[in-house]
XYZ file of N, CA and C in Angstrom:
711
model
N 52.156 -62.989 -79.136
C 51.371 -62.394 -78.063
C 51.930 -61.024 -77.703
N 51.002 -60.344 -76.988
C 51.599 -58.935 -76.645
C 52.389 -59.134 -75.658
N 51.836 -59.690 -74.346
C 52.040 -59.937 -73.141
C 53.301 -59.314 -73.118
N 53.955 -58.265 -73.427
C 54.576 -57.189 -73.073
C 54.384 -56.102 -72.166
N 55.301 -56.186 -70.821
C 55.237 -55.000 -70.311
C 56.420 -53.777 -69.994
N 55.710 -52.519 -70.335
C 56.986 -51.313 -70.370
C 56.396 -50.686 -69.408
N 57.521 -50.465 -68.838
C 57.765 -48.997 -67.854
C 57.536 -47.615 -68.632
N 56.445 -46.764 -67.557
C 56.219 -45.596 -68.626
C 56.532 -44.257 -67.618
N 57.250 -43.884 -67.040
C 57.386 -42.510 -66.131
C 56.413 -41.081 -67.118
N 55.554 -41.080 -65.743
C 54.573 -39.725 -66.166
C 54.708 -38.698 -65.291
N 54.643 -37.124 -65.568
C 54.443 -36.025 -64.307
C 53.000 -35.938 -64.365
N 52.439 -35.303 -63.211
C 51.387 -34.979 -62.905
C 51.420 -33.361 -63.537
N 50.011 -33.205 -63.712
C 49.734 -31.349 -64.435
C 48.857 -31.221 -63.743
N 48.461 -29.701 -63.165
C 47.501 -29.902 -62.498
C 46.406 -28.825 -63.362
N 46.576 -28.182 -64.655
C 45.205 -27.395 -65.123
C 45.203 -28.779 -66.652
N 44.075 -28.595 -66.895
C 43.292 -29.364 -67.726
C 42.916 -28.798 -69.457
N 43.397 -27.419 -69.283
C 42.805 -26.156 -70.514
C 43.499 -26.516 -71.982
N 43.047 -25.804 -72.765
C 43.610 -26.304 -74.597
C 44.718 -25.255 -74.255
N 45.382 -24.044 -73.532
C 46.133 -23.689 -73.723
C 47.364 -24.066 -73.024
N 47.187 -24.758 -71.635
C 48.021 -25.751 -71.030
C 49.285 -26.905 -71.813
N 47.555 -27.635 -72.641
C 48.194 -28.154 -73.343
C 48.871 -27.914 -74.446
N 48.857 -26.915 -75.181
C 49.378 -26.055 -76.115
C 51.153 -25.883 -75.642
N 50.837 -25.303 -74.425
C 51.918 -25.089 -74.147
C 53.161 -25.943 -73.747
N 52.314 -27.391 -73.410
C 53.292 -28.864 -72.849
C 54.048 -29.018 -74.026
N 52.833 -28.959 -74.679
C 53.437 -29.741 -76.872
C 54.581 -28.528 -77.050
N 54.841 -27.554 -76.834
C 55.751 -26.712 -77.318
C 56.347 -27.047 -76.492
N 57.078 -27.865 -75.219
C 57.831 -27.978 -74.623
C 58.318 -29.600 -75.222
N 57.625 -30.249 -76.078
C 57.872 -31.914 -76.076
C 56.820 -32.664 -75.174
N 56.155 -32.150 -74.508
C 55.365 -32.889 -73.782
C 54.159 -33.749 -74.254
N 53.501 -34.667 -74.107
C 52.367 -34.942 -74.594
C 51.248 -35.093 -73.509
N 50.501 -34.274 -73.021
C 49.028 -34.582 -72.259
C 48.404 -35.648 -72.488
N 48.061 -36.602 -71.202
C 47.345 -37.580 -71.301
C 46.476 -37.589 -69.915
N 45.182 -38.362 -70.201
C 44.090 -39.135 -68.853
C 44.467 -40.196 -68.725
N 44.396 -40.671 -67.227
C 44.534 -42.058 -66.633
C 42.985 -42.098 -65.921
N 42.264 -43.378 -66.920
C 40.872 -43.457 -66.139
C 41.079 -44.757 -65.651
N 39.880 -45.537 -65.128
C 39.325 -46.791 -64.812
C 39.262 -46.991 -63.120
N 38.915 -48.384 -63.115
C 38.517 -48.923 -61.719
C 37.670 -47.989 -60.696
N 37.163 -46.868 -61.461
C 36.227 -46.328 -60.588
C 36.808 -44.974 -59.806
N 38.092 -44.663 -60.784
C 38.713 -43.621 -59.785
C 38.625 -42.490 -60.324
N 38.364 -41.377 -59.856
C 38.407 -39.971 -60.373
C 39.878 -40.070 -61.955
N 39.317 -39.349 -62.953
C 40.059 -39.288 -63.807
C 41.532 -38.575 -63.413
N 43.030 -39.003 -63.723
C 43.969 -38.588 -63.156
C 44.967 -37.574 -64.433
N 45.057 -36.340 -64.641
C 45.560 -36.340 -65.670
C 46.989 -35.560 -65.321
N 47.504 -35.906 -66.446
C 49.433 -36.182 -66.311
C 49.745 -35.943 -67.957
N 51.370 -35.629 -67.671
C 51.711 -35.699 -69.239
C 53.430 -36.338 -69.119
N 53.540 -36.693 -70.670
C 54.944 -37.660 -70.862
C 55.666 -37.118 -71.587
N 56.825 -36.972 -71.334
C 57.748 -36.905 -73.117
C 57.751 -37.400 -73.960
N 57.462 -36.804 -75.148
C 57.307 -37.776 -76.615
C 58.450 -38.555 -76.751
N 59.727 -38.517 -76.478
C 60.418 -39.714 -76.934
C 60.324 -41.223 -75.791
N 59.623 -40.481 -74.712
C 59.024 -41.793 -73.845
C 58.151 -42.430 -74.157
N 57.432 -41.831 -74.654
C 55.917 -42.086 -75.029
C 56.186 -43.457 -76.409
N 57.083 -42.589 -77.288
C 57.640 -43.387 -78.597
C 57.917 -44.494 -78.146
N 58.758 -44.537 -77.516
C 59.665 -45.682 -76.912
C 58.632 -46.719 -76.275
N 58.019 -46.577 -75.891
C 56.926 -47.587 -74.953
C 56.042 -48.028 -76.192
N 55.542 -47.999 -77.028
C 54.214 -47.704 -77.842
C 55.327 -48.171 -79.101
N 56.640 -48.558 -78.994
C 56.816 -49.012 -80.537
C 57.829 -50.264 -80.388
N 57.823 -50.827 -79.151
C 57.964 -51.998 -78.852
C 57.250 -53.088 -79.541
N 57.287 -54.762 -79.105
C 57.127 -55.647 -79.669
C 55.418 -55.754 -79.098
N 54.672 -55.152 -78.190
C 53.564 -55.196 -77.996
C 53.169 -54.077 -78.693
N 53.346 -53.392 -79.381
C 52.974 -51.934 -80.122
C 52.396 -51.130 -78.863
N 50.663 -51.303 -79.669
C 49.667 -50.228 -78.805
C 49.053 -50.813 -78.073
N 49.016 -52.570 -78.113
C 48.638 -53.709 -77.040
C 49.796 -53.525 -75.709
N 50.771 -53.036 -75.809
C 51.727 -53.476 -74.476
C 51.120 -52.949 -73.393
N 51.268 -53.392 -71.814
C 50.707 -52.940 -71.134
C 52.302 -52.360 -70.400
N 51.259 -51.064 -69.920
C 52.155 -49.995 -69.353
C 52.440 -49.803 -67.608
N 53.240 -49.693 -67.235
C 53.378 -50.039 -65.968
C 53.703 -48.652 -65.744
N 52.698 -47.535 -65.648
C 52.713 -46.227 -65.365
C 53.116 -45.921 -64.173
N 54.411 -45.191 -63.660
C 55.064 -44.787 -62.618
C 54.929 -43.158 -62.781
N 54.189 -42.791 -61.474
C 54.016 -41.467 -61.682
C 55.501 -40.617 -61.357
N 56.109 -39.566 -61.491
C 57.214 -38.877 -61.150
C 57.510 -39.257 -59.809
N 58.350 -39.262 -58.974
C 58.457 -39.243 -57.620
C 57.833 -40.154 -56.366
N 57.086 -41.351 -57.068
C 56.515 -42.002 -56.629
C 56.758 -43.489 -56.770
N 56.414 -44.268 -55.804
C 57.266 -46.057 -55.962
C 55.707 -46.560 -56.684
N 54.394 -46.426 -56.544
C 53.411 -47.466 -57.030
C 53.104 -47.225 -58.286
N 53.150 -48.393 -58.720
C 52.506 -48.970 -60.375
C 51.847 -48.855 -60.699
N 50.789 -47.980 -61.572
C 49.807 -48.561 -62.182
C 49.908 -49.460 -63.722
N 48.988 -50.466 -63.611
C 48.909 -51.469 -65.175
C 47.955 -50.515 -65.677
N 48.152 -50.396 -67.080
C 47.448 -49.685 -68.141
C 47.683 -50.065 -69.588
N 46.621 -49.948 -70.177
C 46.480 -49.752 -71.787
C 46.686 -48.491 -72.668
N 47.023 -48.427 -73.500
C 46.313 -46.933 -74.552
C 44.544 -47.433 -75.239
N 44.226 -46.968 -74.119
C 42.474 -46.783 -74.978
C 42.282 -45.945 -76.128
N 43.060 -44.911 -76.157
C 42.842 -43.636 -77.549
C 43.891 -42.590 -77.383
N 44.275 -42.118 -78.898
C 45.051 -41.330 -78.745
C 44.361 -40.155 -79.934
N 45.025 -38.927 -80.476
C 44.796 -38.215 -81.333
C 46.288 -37.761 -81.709
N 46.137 -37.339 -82.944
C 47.507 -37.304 -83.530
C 47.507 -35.523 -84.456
N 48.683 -35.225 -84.370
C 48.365 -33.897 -85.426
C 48.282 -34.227 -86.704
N 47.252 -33.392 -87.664
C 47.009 -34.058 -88.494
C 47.625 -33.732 -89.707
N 48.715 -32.681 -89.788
C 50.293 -32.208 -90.651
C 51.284 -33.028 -90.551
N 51.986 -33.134 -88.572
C 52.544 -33.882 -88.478
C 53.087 -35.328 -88.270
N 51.352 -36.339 -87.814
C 51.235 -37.102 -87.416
C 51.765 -37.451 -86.470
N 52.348 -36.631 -85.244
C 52.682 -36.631 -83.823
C 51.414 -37.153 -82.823
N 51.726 -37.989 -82.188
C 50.913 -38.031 -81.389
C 50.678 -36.969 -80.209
N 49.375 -35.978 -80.099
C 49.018 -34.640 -79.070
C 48.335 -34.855 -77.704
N 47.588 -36.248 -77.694
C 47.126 -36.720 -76.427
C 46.999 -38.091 -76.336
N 46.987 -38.427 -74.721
C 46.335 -39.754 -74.973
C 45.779 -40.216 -73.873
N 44.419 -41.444 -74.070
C 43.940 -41.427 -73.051
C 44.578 -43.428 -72.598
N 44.754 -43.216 -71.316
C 44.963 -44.419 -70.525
C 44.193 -45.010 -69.854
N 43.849 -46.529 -69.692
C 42.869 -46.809 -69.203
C 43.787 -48.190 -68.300
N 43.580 -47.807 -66.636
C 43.979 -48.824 -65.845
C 42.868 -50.184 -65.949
N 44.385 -51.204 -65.727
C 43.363 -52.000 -65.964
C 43.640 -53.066 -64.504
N 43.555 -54.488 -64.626
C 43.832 -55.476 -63.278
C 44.063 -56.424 -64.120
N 45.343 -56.919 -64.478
C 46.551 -58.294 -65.146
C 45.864 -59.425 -64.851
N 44.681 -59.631 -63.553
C 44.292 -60.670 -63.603
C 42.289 -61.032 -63.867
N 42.204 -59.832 -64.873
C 41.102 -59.454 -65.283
C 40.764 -59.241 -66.734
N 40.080 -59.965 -67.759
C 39.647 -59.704 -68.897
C 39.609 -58.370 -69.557
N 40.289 -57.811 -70.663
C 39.664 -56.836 -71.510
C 38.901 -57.230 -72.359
N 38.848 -56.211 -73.394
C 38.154 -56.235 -74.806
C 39.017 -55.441 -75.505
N 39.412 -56.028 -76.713
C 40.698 -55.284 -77.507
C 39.927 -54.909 -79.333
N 40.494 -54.465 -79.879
C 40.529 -55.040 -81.189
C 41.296 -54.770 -81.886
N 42.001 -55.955 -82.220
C 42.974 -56.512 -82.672
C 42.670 -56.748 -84.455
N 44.634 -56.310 -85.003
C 44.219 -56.001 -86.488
C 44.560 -57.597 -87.007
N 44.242 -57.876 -88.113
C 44.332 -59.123 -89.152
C 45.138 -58.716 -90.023
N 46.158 -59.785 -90.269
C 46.891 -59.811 -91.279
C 46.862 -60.879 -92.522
N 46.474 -60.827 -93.603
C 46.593 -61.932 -94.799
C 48.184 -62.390 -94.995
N 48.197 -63.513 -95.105
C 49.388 -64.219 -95.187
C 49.088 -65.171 -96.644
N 50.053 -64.915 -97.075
C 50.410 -66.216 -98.527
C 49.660 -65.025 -99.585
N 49.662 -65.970 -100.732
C 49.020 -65.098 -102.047
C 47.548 -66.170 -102.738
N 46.628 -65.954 -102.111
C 46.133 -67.034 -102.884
C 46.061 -67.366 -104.440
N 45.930 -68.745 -104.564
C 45.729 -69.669 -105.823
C 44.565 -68.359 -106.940
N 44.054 -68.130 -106.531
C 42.869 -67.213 -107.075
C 43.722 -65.918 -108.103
N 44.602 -65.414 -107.338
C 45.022 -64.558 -107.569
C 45.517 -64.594 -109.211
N 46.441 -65.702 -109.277
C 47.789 -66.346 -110.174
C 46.274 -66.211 -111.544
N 44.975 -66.761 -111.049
C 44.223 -66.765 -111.900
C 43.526 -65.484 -112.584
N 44.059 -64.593 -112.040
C 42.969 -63.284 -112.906
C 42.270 -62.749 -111.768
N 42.008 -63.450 -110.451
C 41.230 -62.948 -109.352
C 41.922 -61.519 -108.938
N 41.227 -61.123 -107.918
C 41.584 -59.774 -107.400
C 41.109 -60.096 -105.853
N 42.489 -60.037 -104.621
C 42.229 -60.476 -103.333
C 41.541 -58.816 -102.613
N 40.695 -59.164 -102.028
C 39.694 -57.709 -101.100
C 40.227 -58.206 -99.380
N 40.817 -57.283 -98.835
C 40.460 -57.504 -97.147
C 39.653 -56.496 -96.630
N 38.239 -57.435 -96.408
C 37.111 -56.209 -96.017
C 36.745 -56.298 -94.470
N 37.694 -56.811 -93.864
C 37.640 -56.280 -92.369
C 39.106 -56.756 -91.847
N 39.586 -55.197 -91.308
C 40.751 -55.291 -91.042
C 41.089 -55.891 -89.350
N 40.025 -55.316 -88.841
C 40.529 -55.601 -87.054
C 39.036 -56.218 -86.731
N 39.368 -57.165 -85.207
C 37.810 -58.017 -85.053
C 38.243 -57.328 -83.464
N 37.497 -57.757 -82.532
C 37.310 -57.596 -81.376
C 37.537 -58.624 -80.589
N 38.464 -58.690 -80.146
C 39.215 -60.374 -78.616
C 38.756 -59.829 -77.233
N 38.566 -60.535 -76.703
C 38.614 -60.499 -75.068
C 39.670 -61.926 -74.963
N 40.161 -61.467 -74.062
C 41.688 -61.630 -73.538
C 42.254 -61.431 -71.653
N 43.026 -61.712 -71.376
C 43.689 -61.183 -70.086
C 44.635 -60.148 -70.711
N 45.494 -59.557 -69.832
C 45.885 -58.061 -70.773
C 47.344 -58.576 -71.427
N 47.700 -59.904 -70.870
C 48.849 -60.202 -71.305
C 48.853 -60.924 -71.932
N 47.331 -61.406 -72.262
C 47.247 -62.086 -73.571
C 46.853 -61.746 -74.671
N 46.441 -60.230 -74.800
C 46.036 -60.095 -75.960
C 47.320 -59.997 -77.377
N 46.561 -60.513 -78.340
C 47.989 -60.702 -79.408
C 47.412 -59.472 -80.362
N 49.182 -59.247 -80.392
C 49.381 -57.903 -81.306
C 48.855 -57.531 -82.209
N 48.821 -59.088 -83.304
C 47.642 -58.924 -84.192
C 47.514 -60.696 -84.645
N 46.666 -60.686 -85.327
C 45.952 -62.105 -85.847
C 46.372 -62.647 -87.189
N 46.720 -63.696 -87.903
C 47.070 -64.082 -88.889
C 46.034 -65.007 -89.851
N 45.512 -64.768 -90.857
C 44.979 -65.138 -91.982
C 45.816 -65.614 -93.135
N 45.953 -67.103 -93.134
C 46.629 -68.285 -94.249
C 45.305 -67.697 -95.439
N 45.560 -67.309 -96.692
C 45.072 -67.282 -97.610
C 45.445 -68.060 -98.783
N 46.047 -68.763 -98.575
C 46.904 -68.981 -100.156
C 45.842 -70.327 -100.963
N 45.015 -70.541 -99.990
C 44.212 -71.818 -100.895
C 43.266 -71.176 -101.370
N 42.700 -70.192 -101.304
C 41.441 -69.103 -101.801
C 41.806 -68.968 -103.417
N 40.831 -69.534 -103.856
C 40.339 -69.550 -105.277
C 39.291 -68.548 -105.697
N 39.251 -68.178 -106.845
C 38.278 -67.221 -107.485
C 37.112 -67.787 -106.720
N 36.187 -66.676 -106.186
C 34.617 -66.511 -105.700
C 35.075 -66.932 -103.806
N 35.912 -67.409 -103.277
C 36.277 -67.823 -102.149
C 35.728 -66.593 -101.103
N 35.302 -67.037 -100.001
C 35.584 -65.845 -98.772
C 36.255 -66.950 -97.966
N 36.685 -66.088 -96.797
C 37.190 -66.210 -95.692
C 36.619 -65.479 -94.528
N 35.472 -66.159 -93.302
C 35.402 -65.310 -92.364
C 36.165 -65.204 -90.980
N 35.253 -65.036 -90.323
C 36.343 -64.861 -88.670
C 36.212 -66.361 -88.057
N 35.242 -67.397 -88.844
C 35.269 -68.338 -87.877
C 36.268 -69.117 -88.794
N 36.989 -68.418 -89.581
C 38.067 -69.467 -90.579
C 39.626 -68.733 -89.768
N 39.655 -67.982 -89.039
C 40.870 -67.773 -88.093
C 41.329 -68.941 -87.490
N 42.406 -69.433 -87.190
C 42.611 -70.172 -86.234
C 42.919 -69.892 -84.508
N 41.748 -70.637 -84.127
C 41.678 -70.448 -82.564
C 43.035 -70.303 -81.527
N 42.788 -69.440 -80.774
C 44.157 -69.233 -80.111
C 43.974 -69.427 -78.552
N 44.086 -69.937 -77.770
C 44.130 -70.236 -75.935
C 43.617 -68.917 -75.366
N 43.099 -68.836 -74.604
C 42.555 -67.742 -73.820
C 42.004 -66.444 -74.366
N 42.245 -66.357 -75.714
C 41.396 -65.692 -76.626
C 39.928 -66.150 -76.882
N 39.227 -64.959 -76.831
C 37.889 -65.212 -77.416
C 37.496 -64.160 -78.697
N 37.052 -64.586 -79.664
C 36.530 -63.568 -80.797
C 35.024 -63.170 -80.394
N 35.026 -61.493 -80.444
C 33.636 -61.296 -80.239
C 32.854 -61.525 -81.489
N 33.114 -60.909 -82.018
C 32.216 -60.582 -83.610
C 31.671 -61.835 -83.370
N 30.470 -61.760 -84.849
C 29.794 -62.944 -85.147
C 30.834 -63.752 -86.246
N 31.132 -65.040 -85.825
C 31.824 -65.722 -86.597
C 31.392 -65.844 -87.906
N 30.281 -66.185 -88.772
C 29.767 -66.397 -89.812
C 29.422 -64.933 -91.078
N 29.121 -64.152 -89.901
C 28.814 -62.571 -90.394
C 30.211 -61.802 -90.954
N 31.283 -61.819 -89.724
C 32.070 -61.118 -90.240
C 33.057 -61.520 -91.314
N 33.201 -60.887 -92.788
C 33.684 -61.304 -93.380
C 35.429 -60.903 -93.533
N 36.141 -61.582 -93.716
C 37.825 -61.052 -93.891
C 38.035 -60.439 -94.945
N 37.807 -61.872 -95.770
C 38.811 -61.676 -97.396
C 37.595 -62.224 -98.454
N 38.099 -61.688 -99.352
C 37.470 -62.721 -100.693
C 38.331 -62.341 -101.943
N 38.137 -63.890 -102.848
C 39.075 -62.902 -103.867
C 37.559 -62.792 -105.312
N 37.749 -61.929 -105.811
C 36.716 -61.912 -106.710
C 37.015 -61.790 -108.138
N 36.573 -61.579 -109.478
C 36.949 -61.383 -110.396
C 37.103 -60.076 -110.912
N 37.788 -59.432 -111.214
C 37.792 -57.837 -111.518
C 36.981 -57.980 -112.298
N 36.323 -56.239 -112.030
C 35.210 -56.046 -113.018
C 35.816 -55.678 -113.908
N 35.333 -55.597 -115.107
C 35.566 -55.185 -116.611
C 34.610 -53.703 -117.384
N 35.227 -52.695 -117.513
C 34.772 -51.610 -117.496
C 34.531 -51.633 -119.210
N 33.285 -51.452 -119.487
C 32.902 -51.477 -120.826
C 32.833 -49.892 -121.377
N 33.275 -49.554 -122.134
C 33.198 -48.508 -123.149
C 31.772 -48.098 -123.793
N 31.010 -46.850 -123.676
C 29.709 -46.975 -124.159
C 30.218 -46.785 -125.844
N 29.749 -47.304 -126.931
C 29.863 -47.046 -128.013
C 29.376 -45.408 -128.671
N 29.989 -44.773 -129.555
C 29.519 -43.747 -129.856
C 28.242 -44.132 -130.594
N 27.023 -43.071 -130.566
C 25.992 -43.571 -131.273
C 26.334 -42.808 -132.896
N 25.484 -43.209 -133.772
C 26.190 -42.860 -135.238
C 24.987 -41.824 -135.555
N 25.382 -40.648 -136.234
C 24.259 -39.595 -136.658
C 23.584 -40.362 -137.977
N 22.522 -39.774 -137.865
C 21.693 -40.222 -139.281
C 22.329 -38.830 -140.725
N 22.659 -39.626 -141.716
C 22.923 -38.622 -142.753
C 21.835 -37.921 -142.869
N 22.031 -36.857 -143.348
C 20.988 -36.209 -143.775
C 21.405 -35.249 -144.897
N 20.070 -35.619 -145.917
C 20.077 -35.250 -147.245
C 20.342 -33.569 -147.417
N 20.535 -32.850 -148.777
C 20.577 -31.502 -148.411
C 19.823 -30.467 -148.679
N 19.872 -29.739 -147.579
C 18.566 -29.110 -147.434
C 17.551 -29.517 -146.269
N 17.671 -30.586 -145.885
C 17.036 -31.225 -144.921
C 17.434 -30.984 -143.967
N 16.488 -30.650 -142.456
C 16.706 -29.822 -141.026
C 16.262 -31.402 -140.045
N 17.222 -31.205 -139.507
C 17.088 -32.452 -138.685
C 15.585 -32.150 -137.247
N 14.951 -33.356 -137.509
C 13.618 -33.451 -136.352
C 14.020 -32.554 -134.909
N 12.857 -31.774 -135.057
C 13.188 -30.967 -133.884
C 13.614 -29.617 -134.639
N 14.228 -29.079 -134.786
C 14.788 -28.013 -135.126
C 14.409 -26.988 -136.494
N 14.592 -25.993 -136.239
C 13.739 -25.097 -137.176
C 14.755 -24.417 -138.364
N 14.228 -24.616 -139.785
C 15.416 -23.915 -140.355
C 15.712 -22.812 -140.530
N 16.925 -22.344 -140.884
C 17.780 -21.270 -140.311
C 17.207 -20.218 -141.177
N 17.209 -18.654 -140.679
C 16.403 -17.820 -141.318
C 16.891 -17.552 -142.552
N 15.900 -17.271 -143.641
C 15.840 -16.740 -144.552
C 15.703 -18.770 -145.247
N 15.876 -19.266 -145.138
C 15.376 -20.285 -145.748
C 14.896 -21.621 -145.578
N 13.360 -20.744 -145.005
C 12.020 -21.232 -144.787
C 11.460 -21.713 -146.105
N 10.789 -22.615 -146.463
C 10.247 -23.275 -147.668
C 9.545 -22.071 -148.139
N 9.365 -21.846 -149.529
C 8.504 -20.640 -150.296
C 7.559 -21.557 -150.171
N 6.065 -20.911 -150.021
C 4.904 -21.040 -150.270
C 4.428 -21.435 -151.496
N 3.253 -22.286 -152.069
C 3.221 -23.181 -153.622
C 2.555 -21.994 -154.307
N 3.222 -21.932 -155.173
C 2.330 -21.159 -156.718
C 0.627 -21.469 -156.877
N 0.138 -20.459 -156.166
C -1.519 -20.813 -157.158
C -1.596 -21.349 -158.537
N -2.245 -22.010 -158.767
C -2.680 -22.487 -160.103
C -3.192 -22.023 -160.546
N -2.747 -21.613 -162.125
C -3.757 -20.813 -163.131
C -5.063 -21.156 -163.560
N -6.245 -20.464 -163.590
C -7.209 -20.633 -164.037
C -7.358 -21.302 -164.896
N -8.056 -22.035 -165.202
C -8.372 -22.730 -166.683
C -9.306 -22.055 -168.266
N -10.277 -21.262 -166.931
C -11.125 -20.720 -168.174
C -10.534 -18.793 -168.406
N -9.205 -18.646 -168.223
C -8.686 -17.320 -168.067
C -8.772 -16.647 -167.074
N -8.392 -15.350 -166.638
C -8.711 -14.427 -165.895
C -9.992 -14.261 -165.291
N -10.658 -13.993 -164.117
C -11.482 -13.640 -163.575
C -12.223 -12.399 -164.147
N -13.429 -12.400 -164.686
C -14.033 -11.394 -165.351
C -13.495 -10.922 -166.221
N -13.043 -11.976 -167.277
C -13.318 -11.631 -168.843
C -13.953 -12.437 -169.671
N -14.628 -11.835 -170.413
C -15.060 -12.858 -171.179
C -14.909 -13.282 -172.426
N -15.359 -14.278 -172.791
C -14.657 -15.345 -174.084
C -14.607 -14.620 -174.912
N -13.848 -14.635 -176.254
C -14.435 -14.180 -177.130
C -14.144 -12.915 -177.958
């Protein structure tokens, strides 16, 4: 389960601009929003090695955050709803927070993990995981980090969907149980080679269909045939 909670100390910022934030990130800072429960959006920023530190715990990106603003005694509970990352360094550049109430339902989605090697495999099969994360509703301290998929009895042609998870207490799966599919193992395809096709010989002298032969040897035209009774206007004799 996540049901992890970290302490997260944030300052308040008070301009909102791309060059603001430009300028936090060159200090170590990371810009973030604190939304929910109906309150004007609150925005603040953290130090990246705080930020690290909270977010790579045993609840990962499920832990809930017990956001303490600078200088201030009250708590807020929160999630990471979204973040963006640089896309050279893979630093995380913002993030957005979403308060929530510990004794109130989210909606998460939560990743799947395949466990074992299935039987299929040993056979020539080839295992596919074609959906990685499903969608839980949960309390916030119940949502689990991630979900586990036993594969190892999956035989060639097998699937596995979401209603083949095993059920967990106060979890609910949104997806459609039957629809969404996990795993399957299938048979690799077999990539066939087109055969070369074979030219027709051809005799010599002979111009292959289609094509015209090459100049200067065009067929000569047939010899007239000689007269039989001689020359044209002479006569016998």
């Amino acid at each position: 389960m996540a049901g992890e909670r970290i302490k997260l100390e944030v300052m308040e910022r008070d301009s909102r601009g791309s060059a603001e934030a430009r300028r936090l990130r060159r200090g170590g800072l990371v810009p973030g929003i604190l939304y929910g429960r109906g309150k004007p959006p609150h925005a603040f920023c953290v130090h990246q090695r705080e930020l690290r530190r909270a977010l790579s715990g045993p609840g990962g990106l499920h832990a809930i955050l017990d956001v303490v603003l600078d200088g201030r005694e009250s708590t807020q509970h929160a999630i990471l709803k979204a973040y963006q990352q640089d896309p050279l360094r893979g630093s995380v550049i913002h993030i957005d927070l979403h308060e929530v109430r510990l004794d109130q339902p989210i909606q998460a989605q939560v990743a799947v993990h395949l466990m074992g090697e299935p039987r299929g495999v040993t056979e020539g099969g080839v295992l596919s995981q074609v959906s990685r994360e499903v969608r839980v509703e949960a309390l916030p301290m119940e949502v689990p980090e991630h979900l586990e998929l036993d594969v190892s009895d999956m035989g060639v042609g097998d699937t596995m969907r979401l209603s083949d998870l095993p059920p967990i207490e106060g979890v609910t799966y949104l997806d459609d149980p039957e629809e969404t599919v996990l795993a399957n193992v299938t048979v690799p395809t077999e990539i066939v080679e087109p055969e070369p096709e074979e030219e027709e010989e051809l005799e010599e002298g002979e111009v292959p269909e289609g094509e015209e032969a090459p100049e200067g040897e065009a067929e000569a035209p047939a010899e007239p045939e000689a007269d039989a009774a001689g020359e044209p206007g002479t006569a016998e004799g």
